[in-house]
PDB file of C-alpha atoms in Angstrom:
ATOM      1  CA  UNK A 126      12.294  -6.932  29.229  1.00 70.00           C
ATOM      2  CA  UNK A 127      13.490  -6.606  25.907  1.00 89.00           C
ATOM      3  CA  UNK A 128      11.084  -5.395  23.085  1.00 93.00           C
ATOM      4  CA  UNK A 129       9.183  -8.205  21.503  1.00 94.00           C
ATOM      5  CA  UNK A 130       9.061  -9.212  18.086  1.00 93.00           C
ATOM      6  CA  UNK A 131       6.632  -8.029  15.826  1.00 94.00           C
ATOM      7  CA  UNK A 132       4.634 -10.816  15.826  1.00 94.00           C
ATOM      8  CA  UNK A 133       4.172 -10.864  19.760  1.00 96.00           C
ATOM      9  CA  UNK A 134       2.343  -7.598  19.321  1.00 97.00           C
ATOM     10  CA  UNK A 135      -0.292  -8.982  17.069  1.00 97.00           C
ATOM     11  CA  UNK A 136      -2.658 -10.543  19.181  1.00 97.00           C
ATOM     12  CA  UNK A 137      -2.520  -8.180  21.980  1.00 97.00           C
ATOM     13  CA  UNK A 138      -2.990  -5.155  19.790  1.00 98.00           C
ATOM     14  CA  UNK A 139      -6.198  -7.277  18.387  1.00 98.00           C
ATOM     15  CA  UNK A 140      -7.486  -7.810  22.080  1.00 97.00           C
ATOM     16  CA  UNK A 141      -6.525  -4.037  22.851  1.00 97.00           C
ATOM     17  CA  UNK A 142      -9.067  -3.130  20.258  1.00 97.00           C
ATOM     18  CA  UNK A 143     -11.555  -5.647  20.854  1.00 97.00           C
ATOM     19  CA  UNK A 144     -13.728  -3.418  22.788  1.00 96.00           C
ATOM     20  CA  UNK A 145     -14.696  -1.871  19.113  1.00 95.00           C
ATOM     21  CA  UNK A 146     -13.250   1.597  20.093  1.00 96.00           C
ATOM     22  CA  UNK A 147     -11.244   3.393  17.435  1.00 95.00           C
ATOM     23  CA  UNK A 148      -7.767   4.025  19.095  1.00 95.00           C
ATOM     24  CA  UNK A 149      -4.669   6.625  17.945  1.00 94.00           C
ATOM     25  CA  UNK A 150      -1.613   4.791  17.587  1.00 93.00           C
ATOM     26  CA  UNK A 151      -0.155   7.154  20.320  1.00 94.00           C
ATOM     27  CA  UNK A 152      -2.845   5.365  22.676  1.00 96.00           C
ATOM     28  CA  UNK A 153      -1.736   1.866  21.074  1.00 96.00           C
ATOM     29  CA  UNK A 154       1.847   2.576  21.712  1.00 96.00           C
ATOM     30  CA  UNK A 155       1.248   3.513  25.315  1.00 97.00           C
ATOM     31  CA  UNK A 156      -1.111   0.686  25.974  1.00 97.00           C
ATOM     32  CA  UNK A 157       1.419  -1.916  24.759  1.00 98.00           C
ATOM     33  CA  UNK A 158       4.448  -0.572  26.434  1.00 97.00           C
ATOM     34  CA  UNK A 159       2.568  -0.820  29.702  1.00 96.00           C
ATOM     35  CA  UNK A 160       1.206  -4.273  28.965  1.00 96.00           C
ATOM     36  CA  UNK A 161       4.590  -5.468  28.377  1.00 97.00           C
ATOM     37  CA  UNK A 162       6.553  -3.387  31.010  1.00 96.00           C
ATOM     38  CA  UNK A 163       8.946  -1.901  28.997  1.00 96.00           C
ATOM     39  CA  UNK A 164      11.333   0.408  30.494  1.00 95.00           C
ATOM     40  CA  UNK A 165      12.499   3.892  29.206  1.00 94.00           C
ATOM     41  CA  UNK A 166      15.495   2.351  28.011  1.00 94.00           C
ATOM     42  CA  UNK A 167      13.461  -0.290  25.715  1.00 94.00           C
ATOM     43  CA  UNK A 168      11.636   2.173  24.271  1.00 95.00           C
ATOM     44  CA  UNK A 169      14.776   4.440  23.734  1.00 94.00           C
ATOM     45  CA  UNK A 170      16.340   1.450  21.610  1.00 93.00           C
ATOM     46  CA  UNK A 171      16.788   2.444  17.907  1.00 90.00           C
ATOM     47  CA  UNK A 172      17.007   0.372  14.936  1.00 85.00           C
ATOM     48  CA  UNK A 173      20.413  -0.287  13.336  1.00 79.00           C
ATOM     49  CA  UNK A 174      19.624   2.748  10.701  1.00 76.00           C
ATOM     50  CA  UNK A 175      19.242   5.058  13.905  1.00 80.00           C
ATOM     51  CA  UNK A 176      15.707   6.621  12.369  1.00 79.00           C
ATOM     52  CA  UNK A 177      13.067   4.931  14.505  1.00 86.00           C
ATOM     53  CA  UNK A 178      12.774   3.098  17.708  1.00 91.00           C
ATOM     54  CA  UNK A 179      12.578  -0.668  17.704  1.00 92.00           C
ATOM     55  CA  UNK A 180       9.484  -0.707  19.532  1.00 95.00           C
ATOM     56  CA  UNK A 181       7.377   1.963  17.356  1.00 93.00           C
ATOM     57  CA  UNK A 182       8.902  -0.083  14.306  1.00 90.00           C
ATOM     58  CA  UNK A 183       7.505  -3.486  15.645  1.00 93.00           C
ATOM     59  CA  UNK A 184       4.438  -2.211  16.620  1.00 95.00           C
ATOM     60  CA  UNK A 185       4.009  -0.378  13.177  1.00 90.00           C
ATOM     61  CA  UNK A 186       4.711  -3.861  11.397  1.00 90.00           C
ATOM     62  CA  UNK A 187       2.065  -5.680  13.663  1.00 94.00           C
ATOM     63  CA  UNK A 188      -0.634  -3.078  12.839  1.00 93.00           C
ATOM     64  CA  UNK A 189       0.462  -3.172   8.719  1.00 89.00           C
ATOM     65  CA  UNK A 190       0.367  -6.878   8.766  1.00 92.00           C
ATOM     66  CA  UNK A 191      -3.016  -6.968  10.520  1.00 95.00           C
ATOM     67  CA  UNK A 192      -4.473  -4.331   8.382  1.00 92.00           C
ATOM     68  CA  UNK A 193      -3.363  -6.050   5.230  1.00 89.00           C
ATOM     69  CA  UNK A 194      -5.195  -9.363   6.529  1.00 94.00           C
ATOM     70  CA  UNK A 195      -8.152  -7.111   6.955  1.00 95.00           C
ATOM     71  CA  UNK A 196      -8.437  -7.861  10.592  1.00 97.00           C
ATOM     72  CA  UNK A 197      -7.692  -4.179  11.523  1.00 96.00           C
ATOM     73  CA  UNK A 198      -9.201  -1.123   9.614  1.00 93.00           C
ATOM     74  CA  UNK A 199      -7.611   2.395   9.879  1.00 87.00           C
ATOM     75  CA  UNK A 200     -10.623   4.669   9.412  1.00 87.00           C
ATOM     76  CA  UNK A 201      -8.560   7.634  10.131  1.00 82.00           C
ATOM     77  CA  UNK A 202      -5.274   8.785   9.995  1.00 76.00           C
ATOM     78  CA  UNK A 203      -2.988   7.129  12.701  1.00 81.00           C
ATOM     79  CA  UNK A 204      -5.793   5.533  14.260  1.00 90.00           C
ATOM     80  CA  UNK A 205      -6.794   1.892  14.036  1.00 94.00           C
ATOM     81  CA  UNK A 206     -10.090  -0.229  14.773  1.00 96.00           C
ATOM     82  CA  UNK A 207     -10.743  -3.803  14.872  1.00 97.00           C
ATOM     83  CA  UNK A 208     -13.025  -5.529  12.191  1.00 97.00           C
ATOM     84  CA  UNK A 209     -15.289  -8.546  12.597  1.00 97.00           C
ATOM     85  CA  UNK A 210     -12.673 -10.804  11.006  1.00 97.00           C
ATOM     86  CA  UNK A 211     -10.264  -9.693  13.537  1.00 97.00           C
ATOM     87  CA  UNK A 212     -12.687 -10.273  16.566  1.00 97.00           C
ATOM     88  CA  UNK A 213     -12.944 -13.828  14.723  1.00 97.00           C
ATOM     89  CA  UNK A 214      -9.203 -14.392  14.770  1.00 97.00           C
ATOM     90  CA  UNK A 215      -9.312 -13.445  18.535  1.00 96.00           C
ATOM     91  CA  UNK A 216     -11.612 -16.494  18.791  1.00 95.00           C
ATOM     92  CA  UNK A 217      -9.593 -18.766  17.096  1.00 96.00           C
ATOM     93  CA  UNK A 218      -6.097 -18.015  18.179  1.00 96.00           C
ATOM     94  CA  UNK A 219      -6.476 -17.616  22.189  1.00 94.00           C
ATOM     95  CA  UNK A 220      -2.714 -17.407  22.863  1.00 95.00           C
ATOM     96  CA  UNK A 221      -0.666 -15.998  19.798  1.00 95.00           C
ATOM     97  CA  UNK A 222      -1.208 -14.864  16.438  1.00 96.00           C
ATOM     98  CA  UNK A 223       1.532 -14.748  13.793  1.00 94.00           C
ATOM     99  CA  UNK A 224       1.938 -14.023  10.271  1.00 92.00           C
ATOM    100  CA  UNK A 225       1.405 -17.514   9.161  1.00 93.00           C
ATOM    101  CA  UNK A 226      -1.738 -17.346  10.671  1.00 95.00           C
ATOM    102  CA  UNK A 227      -2.595 -14.513   8.347  1.00 95.00           C
ATOM    103  CA  UNK A 228      -2.011 -16.507   5.382  1.00 93.00           C
ATOM    104  CA  UNK A 229      -5.436 -17.716   5.511  1.00 95.00           C
ATOM    105  CA  UNK A 230      -6.651 -14.446   3.775  1.00 95.00           C
ATOM    106  CA  UNK A 231      -6.239 -13.992   0.490  1.00 92.00           C
ATOM    107  CA  UNK A 232      -5.601  -9.987   1.017  1.00 90.00           C
ATOM    108  CA  UNK A 233      -2.693 -10.935   3.012  1.00 91.00           C
ATOM    109  CA  UNK A 234      -1.079 -13.672   0.966  1.00 89.00           C
ATOM    110  CA  UNK A 235      -1.210 -11.115  -1.953  1.00 84.00           C
ATOM    111  CA  UNK A 236       0.704  -8.357   0.066  1.00 82.00           C
ATOM    112  CA  UNK A 237       3.005 -11.276   1.237  1.00 80.00           C
ATOM    113  CA  UNK A 238       3.753 -12.189  -2.376  1.00 77.00           C
ATOM    114  CA  UNK A 239       3.968  -8.776  -3.930  1.00 70.00           C
ATOM    115  CA  UNK A 240       6.443  -8.107  -0.604  1.00 62.00           C
ATOM    116  CA  UNK A 241       8.809 -11.003  -1.751  1.00 59.00           C
ATOM    117  CA  UNK A 242       8.565 -10.618  -5.424  1.00 56.00           C
ATOM    118  CA  UNK A 243       6.465 -13.686  -5.940  1.00 53.00           C
ATOM    119  CA  UNK A 244       8.210 -15.968  -3.356  1.00 48.00           C
ATOM    120  CA  UNK A 245       6.176 -17.879  -1.007  1.00 46.00           C
ATOM    121  CA  UNK A 246       5.913 -16.056   2.174  1.00 43.00           C
ATOM    122  CA  UNK A 247       6.210 -18.999   4.148  1.00 45.00           C
ATOM    123  CA  UNK A 248       9.322 -20.106   2.657  1.00 43.00           C
ATOM    124  CA  UNK A 249      11.528 -18.031   5.403  1.00 36.00           C
ATOM    125  CA  UNK A 250      14.887 -19.403   3.722  1.00 35.00           C
ATOM    126  CA  UNK A 251      14.301 -17.665   0.510  1.00 32.00           C
ATOM    127  CA  UNK A 252      12.270 -14.717   1.536  1.00 34.00           C
ATOM    128  CA  UNK A 253      14.070 -13.457   4.730  1.00 36.00           C
ATOM    129  CA  UNK A 254      17.889 -13.102   5.389  1.00 32.00           C
ATOM    130  CA  UNK A 255      19.397 -14.792   8.325  1.00 34.00           C
ATOM    131  CA  UNK A 256      20.507 -13.322  11.763  1.00 35.00           C
ATOM    132  CA  UNK A 257      22.868 -14.425  14.506  1.00 37.00           C
ATOM    133  CA  UNK A 258      21.059 -12.348  16.853  1.00 44.00           C
ATOM    134  CA  UNK A 259      17.320 -13.076  16.213  1.00 51.00           C
ATOM    135  CA  UNK A 260      15.237 -15.620  13.999  1.00 53.00           C
ATOM    136  CA  UNK A 261      13.974 -14.146  10.762  1.00 51.00           C
ATOM    137  CA  UNK A 262      10.590 -14.289  11.915  1.00 61.00           C
ATOM    138  CA  UNK A 263      11.153 -12.128  14.667  1.00 69.00           C
ATOM    139  CA  UNK A 264      12.334  -9.322  12.597  1.00 79.00           C
ATOM    140  CA  UNK A 265      10.407  -6.910  10.884  1.00 81.00           C
ATOM    141  CA  UNK A 266      11.095  -5.893   7.151  1.00 82.00           C
ATOM    142  CA  UNK A 267      13.303  -2.862   7.896  1.00 83.00           C
ATOM    143  CA  UNK A 268      15.192  -4.982  10.356  1.00 84.00           C
ATOM    144  CA  UNK A 269      15.291  -7.718   7.953  1.00 84.00           C
ATOM    145  CA  UNK A 270      16.921  -5.408   5.427  1.00 85.00           C
ATOM    146  CA  UNK A 271      19.240  -3.675   8.217  1.00 83.00           C
ATOM    147  CA  UNK A 272      20.393  -7.442   8.812  1.00 79.00           C
ATOM    148  CA  UNK A 273      21.027  -8.396   5.495  1.00 82.00           C
ATOM    149  CA  UNK A 274      22.878  -4.974   4.746  1.00 85.00           C
ATOM    150  CA  UNK A 275      25.373  -5.618   7.716  1.00 82.00           C
ATOM    151  CA  UNK A 276      26.003  -9.059   6.495  1.00 75.00           C
ATOM    152  CA  UNK A 277      26.760  -7.863   3.139  1.00 83.00           C
ATOM    153  CA  UNK A 278      29.264  -5.257   4.660  1.00 86.00           C
ATOM    154  CA  UNK A 279      30.986  -7.801   6.664  1.00 84.00           C
ATOM    155  CA  UNK A 280      31.494  -9.707   3.510  1.00 82.00           C
ATOM    156  CA  UNK A 281      32.790  -6.764   2.020  1.00 89.00           C
ATOM    157  CA  UNK A 282      35.094  -5.755   4.549  1.00 89.00           C
ATOM    158  CA  UNK A 283      36.674  -9.366   4.936  1.00 86.00           C
ATOM    159  CA  UNK A 284      37.362  -8.678   1.256  1.00 87.00           C
ATOM    160  CA  UNK A 285      38.696  -5.553   1.949  1.00 90.00           C
ATOM    161  CA  UNK A 286      41.088  -6.770   4.587  1.00 89.00           C
ATOM    162  CA  UNK A 287      42.369  -9.480   2.701  1.00 85.00           C
ATOM    163  CA  UNK A 288      43.358  -7.032  -0.505  1.00 88.00           C
ATOM    164  CA  UNK A 289      44.970  -4.665   1.740  1.00 89.00           C
ATOM    165  CA  UNK A 290      47.227  -7.466   3.551  1.00 87.00           C
ATOM    166  CA  UNK A 291      48.160  -8.666   0.041  1.00 86.00           C
ATOM    167  CA  UNK A 292      49.110  -5.007  -1.234  1.00 86.00           C
ATOM    168  CA  UNK A 293      52.816  -3.800  -1.817  1.00 84.00           C
ATOM    169  CA  UNK A 294      54.324  -1.243   0.340  1.00 80.00           C
ATOM    170  CA  UNK A 295      54.035   1.533  -2.151  1.00 78.00           C
ATOM    171  CA  UNK A 296      50.238   0.490  -2.840  1.00 84.00           C
ATOM    172  CA  UNK A 297      49.605   0.217   1.044  1.00 83.00           C
ATOM    173  CA  UNK A 298      51.082   3.816   1.494  1.00 78.00           C
ATOM    174  CA  UNK A 299      48.762   5.147  -1.372  1.00 82.00           C
ATOM    175  CA  UNK A 300      45.957   3.357   0.512  1.00 87.00           C
ATOM    176  CA  UNK A 301      46.491   4.603   3.762  1.00 84.00           C
ATOM    177  CA  UNK A 302      46.860   8.223   2.217  1.00 81.00           C
ATOM    178  CA  UNK A 303      43.542   7.891   0.458  1.00 86.00           C
ATOM    179  CA  UNK A 304      41.607   6.846   3.376  1.00 89.00           C
ATOM    180  CA  UNK A 305      43.186   9.484   5.487  1.00 84.00           C
ATOM    181  CA  UNK A 306      42.033  12.147   2.904  1.00 83.00           C
ATOM    182  CA  UNK A 307      38.652  10.622   2.467  1.00 87.00           C
ATOM    183  CA  UNK A 308      38.029  11.473   6.371  1.00 87.00           C
ATOM    184  CA  UNK A 309      39.356  14.912   6.210  1.00 83.00           C
ATOM    185  CA  UNK A 310      42.890  14.436   7.372  1.00 78.00           C
ATOM    186  CA  UNK A 311      46.016  15.657   6.036  1.00 63.00           C
ATOM    187  CA  UNK A 312      44.954  18.034   3.343  1.00 62.00           C
ATOM    188  CA  UNK A 313      45.117  17.058  -0.286  1.00 62.00           C
ATOM    189  CA  UNK A 314      46.202  13.551  -1.504  1.00 59.00           C
ATOM    190  CA  UNK A 315      49.733  15.278  -2.623  1.00 62.00           C
ATOM    191  CA  UNK A 316      50.310  16.903   0.776  1.00 61.00           C
ATOM    192  CA  UNK A 317      49.323  13.649   2.905  1.00 57.00           C
ATOM    193  CA  UNK A 318      51.763  11.463   0.516  1.00 48.00           C
ATOM    194  CA  UNK A 319      54.565  13.907   0.881  1.00 55.00           C
ATOM    195  CA  UNK A 320      53.799  13.711   4.716  1.00 51.00           C
ATOM    196  CA  UNK A 321      53.802  10.060   5.129  1.00 56.00           C
ATOM    197  CA  UNK A 322      56.952   7.662   4.303  1.00 55.00           C
ATOM    198  CA  UNK A 323      57.566   4.020   4.393  1.00 54.00           C
ATOM    199  CA  UNK A 324      58.943   2.775   7.681  1.00 56.00           C
ATOM    200  CA  UNK A 325      60.868  -0.217   6.241  1.00 54.00           C
ATOM    201  CA  UNK A 326      58.926  -2.732   8.360  1.00 50.00           C
ATOM    202  CA  UNK A 327      55.762  -3.233   5.877  1.00 48.00           C
ATOM    203  CA  UNK A 328      54.130   0.009   7.068  1.00 52.00           C
ATOM    204  CA  UNK A 329      54.213   4.031   6.828  1.00 61.00           C
ATOM    205  CA  UNK A 330      54.700   6.561   9.267  1.00 72.00           C
ATOM    206  CA  UNK A 331      54.872  10.253   9.581  1.00 74.00           C
ATOM    207  CA  UNK A 332      53.057  13.436  10.367  1.00 74.00           C
ATOM    208  CA  UNK A 333      49.591  14.697   9.080  1.00 74.00           C
ATOM    209  CA  UNK A 334      47.829  17.875   9.547  1.00 69.00           C
ATOM    210  CA  UNK A 335      44.302  17.607  11.761  1.00 71.00           C
ATOM    211  CA  UNK A 336      43.030  20.575  10.071  1.00 67.00           C
ATOM    212  CA  UNK A 337      43.129  22.592   6.917  1.00 67.00           C
ATOM    213  CA  UNK A 338      45.504  25.154   8.168  1.00 63.00           C
ATOM    214  CA  UNK A 339      47.958  22.540   9.996  1.00 63.00           C
ATOM    215  CA  UNK A 340      47.609  24.110  13.503  1.00 63.00           C
ATOM    216  CA  UNK A 341      47.638  20.711  14.677  1.00 74.00           C
ATOM    217  CA  UNK A 342      49.485  17.513  13.605  1.00 76.00           C
ATOM    218  CA  UNK A 343      49.032  13.923  14.222  1.00 81.00           C
ATOM    219  CA  UNK A 344      51.557  11.347  14.389  1.00 84.00           C
ATOM    220  CA  UNK A 345      50.540   8.000  12.326  1.00 84.00           C
ATOM    221  CA  UNK A 346      51.779   4.617  11.777  1.00 86.00           C
ATOM    222  CA  UNK A 347      50.486   2.110   9.527  1.00 86.00           C
ATOM    223  CA  UNK A 348      51.433  -1.558   9.699  1.00 87.00           C
ATOM    224  CA  UNK A 349      50.772  -4.034   6.861  1.00 86.00           C
ATOM    225  CA  UNK A 350      51.115  -6.757   9.690  1.00 86.00           C
ATOM    226  CA  UNK A 351      49.189 -10.169  10.048  1.00 85.00           C
ATOM    227  CA  UNK A 352      50.565 -10.587  13.573  1.00 89.00           C
ATOM    228  CA  UNK A 353      48.908  -9.158  16.518  1.00 93.00           C
ATOM    229  CA  UNK A 354      50.159  -5.746  17.885  1.00 93.00           C
ATOM    230  CA  UNK A 355      51.319  -5.960  21.619  1.00 95.00           C
ATOM    231  CA  UNK A 356      51.748  -3.486  24.322  1.00 95.00           C
ATOM    232  CA  UNK A 357      55.284  -3.005  23.538  1.00 94.00           C
ATOM    233  CA  UNK A 358      54.718  -1.656  19.968  1.00 92.00           C
ATOM    234  CA  UNK A 359      52.278   0.841  21.585  1.00 93.00           C
ATOM    235  CA  UNK A 360      54.697   2.213  24.192  1.00 93.00           C
ATOM    236  CA  UNK A 361      57.389   2.597  21.596  1.00 90.00           C
ATOM    237  CA  UNK A 362      54.646   4.474  19.231  1.00 89.00           C
ATOM    238  CA  UNK A 363      54.005   6.604  22.266  1.00 90.00           C
ATOM    239  CA  UNK A 364      57.540   7.866  22.878  1.00 89.00           C
ATOM    240  CA  UNK A 365      57.489   8.820  18.892  1.00 84.00           C
ATOM    241  CA  UNK A 366      54.789  11.261  19.643  1.00 83.00           C
ATOM    242  CA  UNK A 367      56.854  13.097  21.920  1.00 81.00           C
ATOM    243  CA  UNK A 368      59.866  12.859  19.574  1.00 83.00           C
ATOM    244  CA  UNK A 369      57.987  14.336  16.397  1.00 78.00           C
ATOM    245  CA  UNK A 370      56.279  16.954  18.890  1.00 80.00           C
ATOM    246  CA  UNK A 371      52.517  15.714  17.742  1.00 81.00           C
ATOM    247  CA  UNK A 372      49.801  15.822  20.213  1.00 82.00           C
ATOM    248  CA  UNK A 373      47.996  12.848  19.040  1.00 87.00           C
ATOM    249  CA  UNK A 374      48.810   9.541  17.474  1.00 89.00           C
ATOM    250  CA  UNK A 375      46.824   7.146  15.101  1.00 90.00           C
ATOM    251  CA  UNK A 376      48.071   3.350  15.198  1.00 93.00           C
ATOM    252  CA  UNK A 377      46.879   1.354  12.028  1.00 92.00           C
ATOM    253  CA  UNK A 378      47.444  -2.338  11.611  1.00 91.00           C
ATOM    254  CA  UNK A 379      45.993  -4.428   9.177  1.00 91.00           C
ATOM    255  CA  UNK A 380      45.957  -7.434  12.077  1.00 91.00           C
ATOM    256  CA  UNK A 381      44.551  -7.078  15.250  1.00 92.00           C
ATOM    257  CA  UNK A 382      45.496  -5.570  18.859  1.00 95.00           C
ATOM    258  CA  UNK A 383      46.059  -7.612  22.138  1.00 95.00           C
ATOM    259  CA  UNK A 384      43.860  -6.692  24.803  1.00 95.00           C
ATOM    260  CA  UNK A 385      46.996  -5.268  26.527  1.00 96.00           C
ATOM    261  CA  UNK A 386      47.803  -2.869  23.876  1.00 95.00           C
ATOM    262  CA  UNK A 387      44.100  -1.689  24.109  1.00 96.00           C
ATOM    263  CA  UNK A 388      44.810  -1.115  27.974  1.00 96.00           C
ATOM    264  CA  UNK A 389      48.085   0.540  27.059  1.00 95.00           C
ATOM    265  CA  UNK A 390      46.573   3.016  24.389  1.00 95.00           C
ATOM    266  CA  UNK A 391      43.598   3.798  27.072  1.00 95.00           C
ATOM    267  CA  UNK A 392      46.456   4.842  29.758  1.00 94.00           C
ATOM    268  CA  UNK A 393      48.170   6.840  27.417  1.00 92.00           C
ATOM    269  CA  UNK A 394      44.984   8.570  26.277  1.00 89.00           C
ATOM    270  CA  UNK A 395      46.182  10.403  23.299  1.00 90.00           C
ATOM    271  CA  UNK A 396      46.590   7.508  20.969  1.00 93.00           C
ATOM    272  CA  UNK A 397      43.970   5.906  18.563  1.00 92.00           C
ATOM    273  CA  UNK A 398      44.121   2.319  17.629  1.00 96.00           C
ATOM    274  CA  UNK A 399      42.546   1.133  14.287  1.00 94.00           C
ATOM    275  CA  UNK A 400      42.631  -2.561  13.447  1.00 94.00           C
ATOM    276  CA  UNK A 401      42.156  -4.254  10.364  1.00 92.00           C
ATOM    277  CA  UNK A 402      38.327  -4.732  10.734  1.00 90.00           C
ATOM    278  CA  UNK A 403      37.830  -0.662  11.280  1.00 93.00           C
ATOM    279  CA  UNK A 404      40.182   0.251   8.605  1.00 94.00           C
ATOM    280  CA  UNK A 405      37.822  -1.954   6.381  1.00 93.00           C
ATOM    281  CA  UNK A 406      35.069  -0.203   7.611  1.00 93.00           C
ATOM    282  CA  UNK A 407      36.571   3.040   7.130  1.00 95.00           C
ATOM    283  CA  UNK A 408      36.926   2.224   3.494  1.00 95.00           C
ATOM    284  CA  UNK A 409      33.386   1.387   2.923  1.00 95.00           C
ATOM    285  CA  UNK A 410      32.167   4.164   5.147  1.00 94.00           C
ATOM    286  CA  UNK A 411      34.336   6.746   3.157  1.00 94.00           C
ATOM    287  CA  UNK A 412      34.165   4.914  -0.218  1.00 94.00           C
ATOM    288  CA  UNK A 413      37.769   3.833  -0.525  1.00 94.00           C
ATOM    289  CA  UNK A 414      38.587   0.848  -3.060  1.00 93.00           C
ATOM    290  CA  UNK A 415      34.509   0.225  -3.184  1.00 93.00           C
ATOM    291  CA  UNK A 416      32.012   0.990  -5.705  1.00 91.00           C
ATOM    292  CA  UNK A 417      28.277   1.140  -5.557  1.00 88.00           C
ATOM    293  CA  UNK A 418      26.475  -1.806  -7.080  1.00 81.00           C
ATOM    294  CA  UNK A 419      22.834  -1.020  -6.479  1.00 80.00           C
ATOM    295  CA  UNK A 420      20.843   1.438  -4.669  1.00 82.00           C
ATOM    296  CA  UNK A 421      17.650   1.129  -3.068  1.00 80.00           C
ATOM    297  CA  UNK A 422      15.290   3.824  -1.673  1.00 82.00           C
ATOM    298  CA  UNK A 423      13.289   3.100   1.143  1.00 81.00           C
ATOM    299  CA  UNK A 424      10.072   5.505   1.075  1.00 82.00           C
ATOM    300  CA  UNK A 425       7.500   6.442   3.691  1.00 78.00           C
ATOM    301  CA  UNK A 426       4.541   8.324   3.685  1.00 78.00           C
ATOM    302  CA  UNK A 427       4.900  12.216   3.988  1.00 81.00           C
ATOM    303  CA  UNK A 428       2.098  13.221   6.615  1.00 73.00           C
ATOM    304  CA  UNK A 429       3.021  16.793   6.211  1.00 74.00           C
ATOM    305  CA  UNK A 430       2.162  16.499   2.431  1.00 79.00           C
ATOM    306  CA  UNK A 431      -1.333  15.119   2.745  1.00 76.00           C
ATOM    307  CA  UNK A 432      -2.070  17.651   5.538  1.00 70.00           C
ATOM    308  CA  UNK A 433      -1.052  20.858   3.471  1.00 69.00           C
ATOM    309  CA  UNK A 434      -3.129  19.540   0.499  1.00 67.00           C
TER     310      UNK A 434
END
């Protein structure tokens, strides 16, 4: 089964600790994974950031919320125990405990208001971003942040693509050159600019260096098109690789590739296709045509620091 949302872990976590024993988080993780019949693949699923597993993140936030509500305590580092309030909560909610159920406790309400900047914690439309894959209530705070970050980047990518499609041929050539150089290809901006030339069909083409010494060369075509690119264009491009004695090819378009074009490129094997969406993402990743508006640092406890004190 898929990893449950963090609220689904709340009552099972309380029930696990209802015997009054203090358990380590390692023991908690093992018990909950077994209770929910999670597979190795489920446990290996990572957050979009790639820095923590989805399972450990959601169990961690279930624990945090329950501690903030005073229903669990953490008597030792990386350990947890139930409180009398937690036992009472188990009796009151025999099926499920949610974050909304914790709002009855002043400590948790204060925590939620501080986390959302004073916004009512049950006002999900204001406090939490929307996600097409999961309801906001099912996401941990870190997942909500990642979801919002992805939405902002998707909107930014759409704006970048619209800008790229509206460039003049000369401007588009400079854009392609700067993206390639930012990615580490083509040497300097001057070298890459000299290697590429306008093709006469709203695009650029030419040979660029794959490495600083120019030991391997890549043939590139970049088309400022709006129409879908089909298989014939890819086959023609493949023939150009042989003519230019290039071992690899990169075909960039501001539009899209048909399924047939992608299959043709896969069969040929040495051609990389970059559509408009991918081009915009590369611009974001490598900082071309964008600027940083805000920077948010997400910090966590440095356990090693406290162990060395």
